[in-house]
XYZ file of C-alpha atoms in Angstrom:
492
model
C -9.314 -13.778 82.234
C -8.237 -10.210 83.069
C -4.816 -10.845 81.507
C -6.501 -12.213 78.376
C -8.726 -9.149 78.131
C -5.705 -6.858 78.545
C -3.997 -8.670 75.666
C -7.013 -8.244 73.414
C -7.116 -4.563 74.321
C -3.502 -4.088 73.172
C -4.228 -5.741 69.832
C -7.486 -3.824 69.340
C -6.003 -0.409 70.146
C -2.811 -1.037 68.156
C -4.782 -2.393 65.194
C -7.131 0.587 65.070
C -4.193 2.997 65.405
C -2.367 1.253 62.575
C -5.375 1.536 60.278
C -5.838 5.200 61.215
C -2.155 5.940 60.587
C -2.323 4.226 57.188
C -5.442 6.193 56.248
C -3.934 9.495 57.423
C -0.618 8.932 55.656
C -2.243 7.661 52.448
C -4.674 10.578 52.409
C -1.894 13.170 52.256
C -0.055 11.488 49.338
C 0.702 14.028 46.603
C 1.910 11.571 43.955
C 2.382 7.827 43.977
C 5.946 6.591 44.435
C 7.887 5.712 41.241
C 7.885 1.934 41.854
C 4.100 2.035 42.155
C 3.816 2.854 38.470
C 5.170 -0.556 37.513
C 2.999 -2.442 39.996
C -0.222 -0.598 39.103
C 0.247 -0.810 35.352
C 1.200 -4.468 35.697
C -1.980 -5.047 37.723
C -4.056 -3.412 35.004
C -2.320 -5.557 32.384
C -3.266 -8.740 34.284
C -6.679 -8.611 32.593
C -4.843 -9.857 29.493
C -3.223 -12.701 31.405
C -0.372 -13.339 33.814
C 2.242 -13.270 31.058
C 1.196 -9.784 29.958
C 1.426 -8.461 33.495
C 4.759 -10.136 34.227
C 6.642 -8.768 31.253
C 5.487 -5.170 31.381
C 8.262 -3.854 33.631
C 11.156 -4.958 35.808
C 9.507 -5.392 39.232
C 6.551 -7.238 37.723
C 8.668 -10.277 36.828
C 7.919 -11.379 40.413
C 4.185 -10.973 39.753
C 2.302 -11.963 42.911
C 1.849 -8.430 44.291
C 0.545 -7.061 40.986
C -1.735 -10.075 40.610
C -3.075 -9.550 44.120
C -3.847 -5.903 43.368
C -5.640 -6.910 40.156
C -7.727 -9.616 41.882
C -8.646 -7.318 44.773
C -9.615 -4.562 42.361
C -11.743 -6.944 40.305
C -13.401 -8.365 43.403
C -14.198 -4.991 44.981
C -14.630 -2.975 41.742
C -12.420 -0.185 43.119
C -9.491 1.088 41.054
C -6.055 -0.475 41.310
C -4.512 2.483 43.159
C -7.034 2.383 46.001
C -6.832 -1.419 45.993
C -3.088 -1.230 46.524
C -3.483 1.194 49.430
C -6.120 -0.994 51.092
C -3.976 -4.122 50.694
C -0.916 -2.352 52.061
C -2.879 -1.097 55.070
C -3.888 -4.700 55.722
C -0.311 -5.945 55.425
C 0.938 -3.206 57.738
C -1.777 -4.103 60.219
C -0.578 -7.716 60.110
C 3.013 -6.544 60.687
C 1.974 -4.525 63.744
C -0.084 -7.362 65.252
C 2.626 -9.949 64.531
C 5.260 -7.742 66.173
C 3.138 -7.449 69.316
C 2.374 -11.177 69.251
C 6.106 -11.967 69.214
C 6.610 -9.741 72.257
C 3.677 -11.416 74.011
C 4.996 -14.899 73.256
C 8.476 -14.033 74.533
C 7.415 -12.169 77.674
C 3.737 -12.684 78.613
C 3.718 -9.145 80.089
C 0.996 -6.734 79.004
C 3.240 -3.732 79.772
C 5.860 -5.037 77.327
C 3.110 -5.576 74.766
C 2.031 -1.926 75.094
C 5.645 -0.799 74.711
C 6.038 -3.094 71.692
C 2.921 -1.568 70.151
C 4.363 1.930 70.678
C 7.724 0.918 69.218
C 6.319 -0.338 65.907
C 3.436 2.116 65.584
C 5.780 5.083 65.939
C 8.768 3.607 64.094
C 9.935 6.507 61.926
C 11.138 4.709 58.805
C 8.418 2.078 58.966
C 5.822 4.852 58.853
C 7.730 6.741 56.163
C 6.989 3.951 53.650
C 3.393 3.246 54.663
C 2.175 5.205 51.649
C 4.554 3.547 49.204
C 2.930 1.072 46.869
C 5.599 -1.630 47.130
C 5.509 -5.391 47.547
C 7.710 -5.113 50.649
C 4.624 -4.537 52.830
C 3.489 -8.097 52.194
C 7.006 -9.424 52.697
C 7.412 -7.721 56.085
C 4.019 -8.920 57.304
C 4.628 -12.595 56.578
C 8.293 -12.327 57.573
C 7.294 -11.233 61.096
C 4.607 -13.903 61.184
C 7.264 -16.497 60.359
C 9.329 -15.397 63.377
C 6.327 -15.955 65.642
C 5.623 -19.436 64.267
C 9.269 -20.526 64.391
C 9.496 -19.441 68.030
C 6.355 -21.446 68.775
C 7.634 -24.494 66.905
C 10.872 -24.672 68.867
C 8.995 -24.282 72.156
C 6.193 -26.769 71.499
C 7.611 -28.928 68.641
C 4.183 -29.277 67.033
C 3.912 -29.922 63.299
C 1.197 -27.270 62.923
C 3.691 -24.553 63.801
C 6.263 -25.979 61.378
C 3.652 -25.873 58.608
C 2.517 -22.381 59.623
C 6.130 -21.210 59.560
C 6.630 -22.667 56.071
C 3.371 -21.145 54.786
C 4.228 -17.705 56.155
C 7.711 -17.694 54.596
C 6.424 -19.089 51.301
C 3.916 -16.216 51.325
C 6.771 -13.784 52.089
C 8.745 -15.269 49.179
C 5.844 -14.560 46.824
C 6.452 -10.886 47.564
C 10.252 -10.856 47.674
C 12.546 -13.634 46.521
C 14.768 -13.178 49.607
C 12.200 -15.140 51.566
C 13.536 -18.297 49.933
C 16.885 -17.741 51.658
C 15.202 -17.903 55.069
C 13.252 -20.975 53.981
C 16.449 -22.728 52.979
C 18.652 -21.806 55.945
C 16.490 -21.562 59.082
C 15.500 -25.280 59.253
C 19.152 -26.040 60.053
C 18.517 -24.439 63.451
C 16.787 -27.711 64.363
C 20.155 -29.466 64.208
C 21.548 -27.008 66.773
C 18.932 -27.736 69.430
C 21.299 -29.959 71.402
C 18.949 -30.504 74.334
C 16.947 -32.721 71.968
C 18.055 -36.184 70.857
C 19.674 -36.575 67.444
C 16.612 -38.420 66.111
C 14.325 -35.612 67.352
C 16.514 -32.962 65.719
C 16.373 -34.782 62.378
C 12.595 -35.101 62.731
C 12.223 -31.365 63.411
C 14.469 -30.557 60.465
C 12.293 -32.656 58.163
C 9.099 -31.111 59.548
C 10.384 -27.597 58.818
C 11.354 -28.591 55.278
C 8.366 -30.738 54.316
C 6.123 -28.025 52.916
C 9.049 -26.228 51.283
C 9.951 -29.381 49.346
C 6.356 -29.750 48.155
C 6.286 -26.078 47.152
C 9.560 -26.450 45.231
C 8.193 -29.474 43.345
C 5.021 -27.541 42.498
C 7.080 -24.631 41.160
C 9.111 -26.959 38.951
C 5.928 -28.536 37.566
C 3.658 -25.524 37.126
C 5.847 -22.419 36.814
C 7.327 -21.812 33.389
C 9.183 -18.540 33.948
C 12.117 -19.044 36.317
C 13.810 -15.704 35.626
C 13.713 -14.512 39.248
C 14.568 -17.961 40.636
C 17.697 -17.856 38.493
C 18.813 -14.928 40.650
C 18.936 -17.255 43.656
C 20.892 -19.830 41.674
C 23.303 -17.172 40.446
C 23.822 -15.811 43.970
C 24.418 -19.288 45.353
C 26.919 -20.202 42.647
C 28.614 -16.932 41.749
C 27.545 -14.296 44.273
C 30.671 -14.608 46.377
C 32.872 -14.425 43.283
C 31.132 -11.221 42.154
C 31.535 -9.663 45.614
C 35.197 -10.671 45.762
C 35.789 -9.196 42.314
C 34.079 -5.910 43.239
C 35.956 -5.742 46.512
C 39.344 -6.376 44.899
C 38.757 -3.871 42.094
C 37.663 -1.149 44.518
C 40.554 -1.859 46.882
C 42.999 -1.459 44.010
C 41.471 1.900 43.098
C 41.789 3.075 46.711
C 45.373 1.819 46.860
C 46.356 3.753 43.734
C 44.273 6.895 44.101
C 44.069 7.446 47.864
C 46.622 5.543 49.922
C 49.665 5.807 47.684
C 52.695 3.541 47.632
C 53.242 3.213 51.380
C 49.631 2.682 52.348
C 48.661 0.383 49.468
C 49.253 -2.778 51.484
C 46.447 -1.751 53.865
C 43.942 -1.077 51.079
C 41.870 -4.191 51.803
C 41.604 -3.344 55.490
C 40.761 0.310 54.819
C 38.130 -0.515 52.229
C 36.687 -3.340 54.351
C 36.309 -1.068 57.353
C 34.785 1.620 55.117
C 32.190 -0.831 53.807
C 31.320 -2.110 57.282
C 31.038 1.465 58.588
C 28.873 2.446 55.641
C 26.606 -0.535 56.245
C 26.346 0.153 59.982
C 25.459 3.791 59.351
C 22.747 2.681 56.931
C 21.315 0.296 59.514
C 21.406 2.933 62.266
C 19.763 5.467 59.949
C 17.016 2.985 59.112
C 16.361 1.974 62.723
C 16.906 5.644 63.787
C 19.596 6.732 66.224
C 17.322 6.584 69.266
C 16.082 3.086 68.488
C 19.640 1.941 67.733
C 20.820 3.223 71.118
C 17.955 1.403 72.832
C 18.824 -1.837 71.028
C 22.456 -1.562 72.128
C 21.301 -0.767 75.678
C 19.124 -3.897 75.685
C 22.100 -6.002 74.594
C 24.435 -4.378 77.102
C 22.067 -4.815 80.032
C 20.832 -8.232 78.848
C 17.358 -6.756 79.242
C 15.560 -9.384 77.188
C 15.131 -12.429 79.391
C 14.492 -14.947 76.642
C 15.139 -18.663 76.626
C 18.439 -19.508 75.002
C 16.898 -20.939 71.847
C 14.510 -18.034 71.325
C 17.606 -15.834 71.357
C 19.262 -18.149 68.805
C 16.238 -17.920 66.506
C 16.099 -14.115 66.600
C 19.832 -13.776 66.074
C 19.580 -16.171 63.108
C 17.039 -13.827 61.502
C 19.296 -10.847 62.224
C 22.402 -12.520 60.786
C 20.675 -13.766 57.611
C 19.222 -10.295 57.012
C 22.625 -8.684 57.568
C 24.336 -11.092 55.149
C 21.692 -10.581 52.446
C 21.737 -6.784 52.666
C 25.518 -6.464 53.051
C 25.988 -8.741 50.019
C 23.633 -6.544 48.026
C 25.593 -3.466 49.088
C 28.869 -5.035 48.044
C 27.505 -6.047 44.637
C 25.539 -2.909 43.791
C 27.091 -0.047 45.834
C 23.751 1.189 47.109
C 21.163 0.113 49.652
C 17.609 1.451 49.655
C 16.211 1.964 53.150
C 13.346 -0.458 52.587
C 15.835 -3.262 51.895
C 16.912 -2.926 55.541
C 13.414 -2.835 57.000
C 13.178 -6.558 57.797
C 16.468 -6.295 59.698
C 15.233 -3.145 61.461
C 11.958 -4.758 62.505
C 13.847 -7.710 63.980
C 16.234 -5.465 65.896
C 13.281 -3.452 67.194
C 12.091 -6.539 69.125
C 14.761 -5.721 71.738
C 13.557 -2.143 72.263
C 10.548 -2.762 74.566
C 12.903 -4.571 76.957
C 15.236 -1.572 76.978
C 12.320 0.782 77.645
C 10.872 -1.220 80.506
C 14.201 -1.012 82.366
C 14.068 2.784 82.477
C 12.962 4.984 85.332
C 9.453 6.353 84.912
C 10.521 9.891 84.000
C 13.153 8.610 81.529
C 10.579 6.304 79.932
C 8.113 9.182 79.590
C 10.752 11.375 77.929
C 11.762 8.588 75.540
C 8.162 7.824 74.571
C 7.449 11.527 74.051
C 10.442 11.861 71.714
C 9.426 8.718 69.819
C 5.827 9.875 69.368
C 6.702 13.461 68.394
C 9.345 12.432 65.846
C 6.899 9.978 64.314
C 4.098 12.550 64.047
C 6.424 14.998 62.345
C 6.978 12.298 59.763
C 3.256 11.461 59.520
C 2.308 15.127 59.042
C 4.760 15.185 56.138
C 6.369 18.565 56.808
C 8.154 18.610 53.482
C 7.912 20.124 50.045
C 4.710 19.270 48.211
C 4.875 17.254 45.011
C 1.261 17.906 44.089
C 2.452 20.083 41.210
C 3.702 16.933 39.416
C 0.257 15.343 39.512
C -1.384 18.623 38.526
C 0.907 19.009 35.517
C 0.272 15.434 34.438
C -3.477 15.836 34.816
C -3.352 19.057 32.788
C -1.596 17.251 29.931
C -4.075 14.390 30.176
C -6.996 16.787 29.829
C -5.577 19.338 27.369
C -3.070 17.603 25.113
C -4.661 15.664 22.221
C -4.373 11.907 22.556
C -2.301 11.812 19.367
C 0.140 14.458 20.615
C 3.743 13.458 21.206
C 5.102 14.525 24.581
C 8.576 14.756 26.017
C 8.971 14.815 29.789
C 11.968 14.254 32.013
C 9.821 13.116 34.960
C 8.640 9.520 35.309
C 5.653 10.304 37.538
C 4.494 13.136 35.300
C 4.647 10.769 32.333
C 2.356 8.390 34.218
C -0.226 11.031 35.150
C -0.260 12.433 31.604
C -1.810 9.146 30.356
C -0.079 9.596 27.010
C 2.575 6.916 27.081
C 0.811 3.653 27.865
C 3.204 0.707 28.142
C 5.889 2.750 26.385
C 6.453 4.672 29.596
C 9.016 2.113 30.741
C 11.376 2.091 27.729
C 10.925 5.816 27.122
C 11.584 6.882 30.698
C 15.074 5.396 30.537
C 15.972 7.634 27.584
C 14.019 10.716 28.730
C 15.003 11.199 32.373
C 18.148 13.041 33.431
C 19.867 16.211 32.220
C 22.177 14.337 29.871
C 19.208 12.622 28.183
C 17.444 15.978 27.964
C 20.439 17.476 26.168
C 20.412 14.629 23.628
C 16.797 15.162 22.622
C 15.709 16.748 19.367
C 12.964 18.713 21.100
C 11.448 19.922 17.831
C 10.009 16.467 17.157
C 7.522 16.722 20.056
C 4.209 18.553 20.300
C 4.580 19.285 24.011
C 7.557 19.560 26.343
C 6.959 19.086 30.072
C 10.228 19.736 31.851
C 10.611 19.306 35.587
C 13.224 21.617 37.132
C 14.523 21.237 40.666
C 15.186 24.499 42.493
C 18.663 23.264 43.418
C 19.632 22.159 39.893
C 20.910 25.425 38.445
C 22.631 23.740 35.480
C 19.404 22.193 34.256
C 17.489 25.460 34.676
C 20.120 27.455 32.794
C 20.289 24.901 29.991
C 16.529 24.734 29.531
C 16.175 28.528 29.496
C 18.965 28.870 26.907
C 18.028 25.970 24.630
C 14.235 26.106 24.584
C 13.350 29.517 23.103
C 9.648 29.058 23.693
C 7.120 30.780 25.901
C 5.667 28.395 28.494
C 1.947 27.778 28.154
C 1.664 26.493 31.709
C 3.822 26.390 34.834
C 3.186 24.263 37.903
C 5.271 24.827 41.034
C 5.494 24.290 44.770
C 6.454 26.798 47.455
C 10.059 25.590 47.408
C 10.607 26.655 43.817
C 10.525 23.221 42.193
C 8.461 23.516 39.046
C 7.302 21.939 35.821
C 7.268 24.077 32.708
C 5.028 23.006 29.829
C 5.773 24.240 26.307
C 3.838 23.694 23.119
C 5.951 23.290 19.988
C 3.884 24.926 17.242
C 6.346 24.625 14.351
C 8.218 21.378 14.165
C 10.925 20.723 11.611
C 9.804 18.656 8.734
């Protein structure tokens, strides 16, 4: 009974801390993140039907997150922005509790649970996106829940855990299409459980796939827009060909431009090692150097005393994540930090076992560093972006509704409330110095130009090409500013 009470205490304390962290981080938000604009406007458009919300902007073509925000807003009567923050706080809470539950299932030690709670609650990059209105929060929550249920299924072989695993990953897939990859691949682990009879392995494989098959049939019957599902089909059929083509083309460029005649034969090796190094650095940066060192320490010392198949399950999640993200890097030549978060969260499961192996004074030092670095992130010691919201609000209140506005900042365009659904096509032709230079600025009633203190070329160009006196300037202490001009005499 005492052990049970200690477990509940961990969940209660960690849950309350997670909610407090979300509230604190959300409260100090200056402006919503750029991706949020699509999700929030799509949610508002849902009142005109799912189709209207889905086709408003790029991210909304996978519409569940926007639909969820709309339904929550309608149910609670609070605006879509607050609704999104409340939902995300709930998803993050679920991620934290699921992470701790995985540790508890694997170890049954309350001390490891407390360390697991500290690891995820003070995870630097995980906290850095708490205030981002992105669908990834829902994906991470149900992704971690799926790990817990799959571990339970392979220990107890009960159908309820197979169904719970399927439901959790189907829910994750509703947020990010990558969830379908885990749904398709992970059931094959049942065939590798060699301590079971062949008949039992086939049975377990079918149990893990049963709900997925029903879900796939339902999608084929009821869903009419398969645009995002086509991405999975394309990746399955042509993804490797695209990656091979990109790799070959880049290797040839390196051979000609960097290595020269004598080194050209090693171009594939050089470029391959460069890509792997790049990917590893991205992963380390996302996990953070300290956490990465603790993960490696746990592997080196074999600190995690898990059953063999639990280890197989966790490594399967790691490998699938690594393949998905590395493939994306190879096809697109960039990798946003949040794309690596599911991989990071899985790797972080090893960290409590590395911490518990340390001497008391070493553990105290490590926990102090973890907590302090996290609080620096939470306190957001960075340059304020409130001036963007202030400039947008000023335009919303002072510029006539019929006025035409040019702005080179996506978030300012949103806060100005002058663009409506046109914000998405117009932002692509407005944003960036080159697009600014192409504009006939005399056709607009107001110009709202954001200038970064480090971008001297843009500042010089604006000052030389816009011979107008600003009517309003909004700035932060760093010197970033938005200059608003009113064009009184436009060319006919």
